[in-house]
Short mmCIF file of C-alpha atoms in Angstrom, two decimals:
data_model
loop_
_atom_site.label_atom_id
_atom_site.label_comp_id
_atom_site.label_asym_id
_atom_site.label_seq_id
_atom_site.Cartn_x
_atom_site.Cartn_y
_atom_site.Cartn_z
CA GLU A 1444 102.58 -3.47 -4.32
CA LEU A 1445 100.45 -1.76 -1.06
CA GLY A 1446 97.14 -2.11 -0.02
CA GLY A 1447 94.82 -4.23 -1.32
CA HIS A 1448 94.92 -6.68 1.55
CA SER A 1449 91.49 -6.51 2.90
CA LEU A 1450 90.38 -7.50 -0.50
CA ALA A 1451 92.38 -10.77 -0.76
CA MET A 1452 90.85 -11.65 2.87
CA THR A 1453 87.84 -11.18 1.35
CA GLU A 1454 88.55 -13.78 -1.81
CA LEU A 1455 90.56 -16.32 0.68
CA LEU A 1456 87.70 -16.24 3.17
CA SER A 1457 84.83 -16.08 0.55
CA ARG A 1458 87.11 -19.06 -1.31
CA LEU A 1459 87.35 -21.35 1.43
CA ARG A 1460 83.12 -21.23 2.50
CA ASP A 1461 83.02 -22.22 -1.36
CA SER A 1462 85.39 -24.37 -1.46
CA PHE A 1463 85.14 -26.24 1.88
CA LEU A 1464 81.37 -25.19 3.14
CA VAL A 1465 82.63 -23.56 6.33
CA GLU A 1466 82.09 -19.89 7.49
CA LEU A 1467 85.57 -18.72 8.63
CA PRO A 1468 85.20 -15.76 10.55
CA LEU A 1469 88.45 -13.43 9.64
CA ALA A 1470 89.88 -13.65 13.41
CA ALA A 1471 90.60 -17.51 13.03
CA VAL A 1472 92.70 -16.74 9.39
CA LEU A 1473 94.57 -13.28 10.91
CA SER A 1474 95.46 -15.82 14.20
CA HIS A 1475 96.69 -18.47 11.66
CA PRO A 1476 99.18 -17.13 9.69
CA THR A 1477 100.42 -20.07 7.81
CA VAL A 1478 98.33 -22.53 5.60
CA ARG A 1479 99.03 -25.33 7.86
CA GLY A 1480 97.12 -23.23 10.42
CA VAL A 1481 94.41 -22.01 8.47
CA ALA A 1482 94.09 -25.93 7.32
CA ARG A 1483 93.51 -26.70 10.90
CA ALA A 1484 91.40 -23.94 11.58
CA VAL A 1485 88.45 -25.00 8.44
CA GLU A 1486 89.20 -28.75 9.99
CA ASP A 1487 87.80 -27.30 13.18
CA ALA A 1488 85.00 -25.06 11.71
CA ALA A 1489 84.01 -27.96 9.16
CA GLY A 1490 83.93 -30.36 12.22
CA ALA A 1491 82.15 -27.85 14.67
CA GLU A 1492 79.36 -27.22 11.95
CA ALA A 1493 78.85 -30.66 10.84
CA ALA A 1494 78.15 -31.71 14.34
CA HIS A 1495 75.94 -28.57 14.80
CA ALA A 1496 73.73 -30.36 11.89
CA LEU A 1497 74.00 -32.94 13.26
CA ALA A 1498 72.46 -32.13 16.47
CA GLU A 1499 69.77 -30.25 14.88
CA LEU A 1500 68.80 -33.24 12.52
CA VAL A 1501 69.04 -35.47 16.15
CA ALA A 1502 66.82 -32.30 17.21
CA ARG A 1503 64.22 -32.27 14.59
CA VAL A 1504 63.88 -36.22 14.14
CA SER A 1505 63.38 -36.29 18.10
CA SER A 1506 60.59 -33.56 18.03
CA HIS A 1507 58.45 -35.36 15.06
CA PRO A 1508 55.64 -37.29 16.80
CA ARG A 1509 57.03 -40.61 14.42
CA PHE A 1510 60.00 -40.99 15.03
CA GLY A 1511 60.39 -39.23 19.37
CA SER A 1512 58.95 -41.67 20.37
CA ASP A 1513 60.39 -45.41 22.29
CA GLU A 1514 57.15 -46.15 22.91
CA LYS A 1515 55.03 -48.22 20.48
#
């Protein structure tokens, strides 16, 4: 069967996003041609996204007048 690879890749990225809540770039999948490699890329992306979400939360809470200051 020839062709259809771009559709399969789009479906893979969509399933990874839906299953693991990560946005994995196409380059990450192309540079990791094995299931193990893609799994590592998903783990790395999830870790990075979780760290980013935590940093955003800390910044938001820190800027809140009630929680942002250590003064009482």
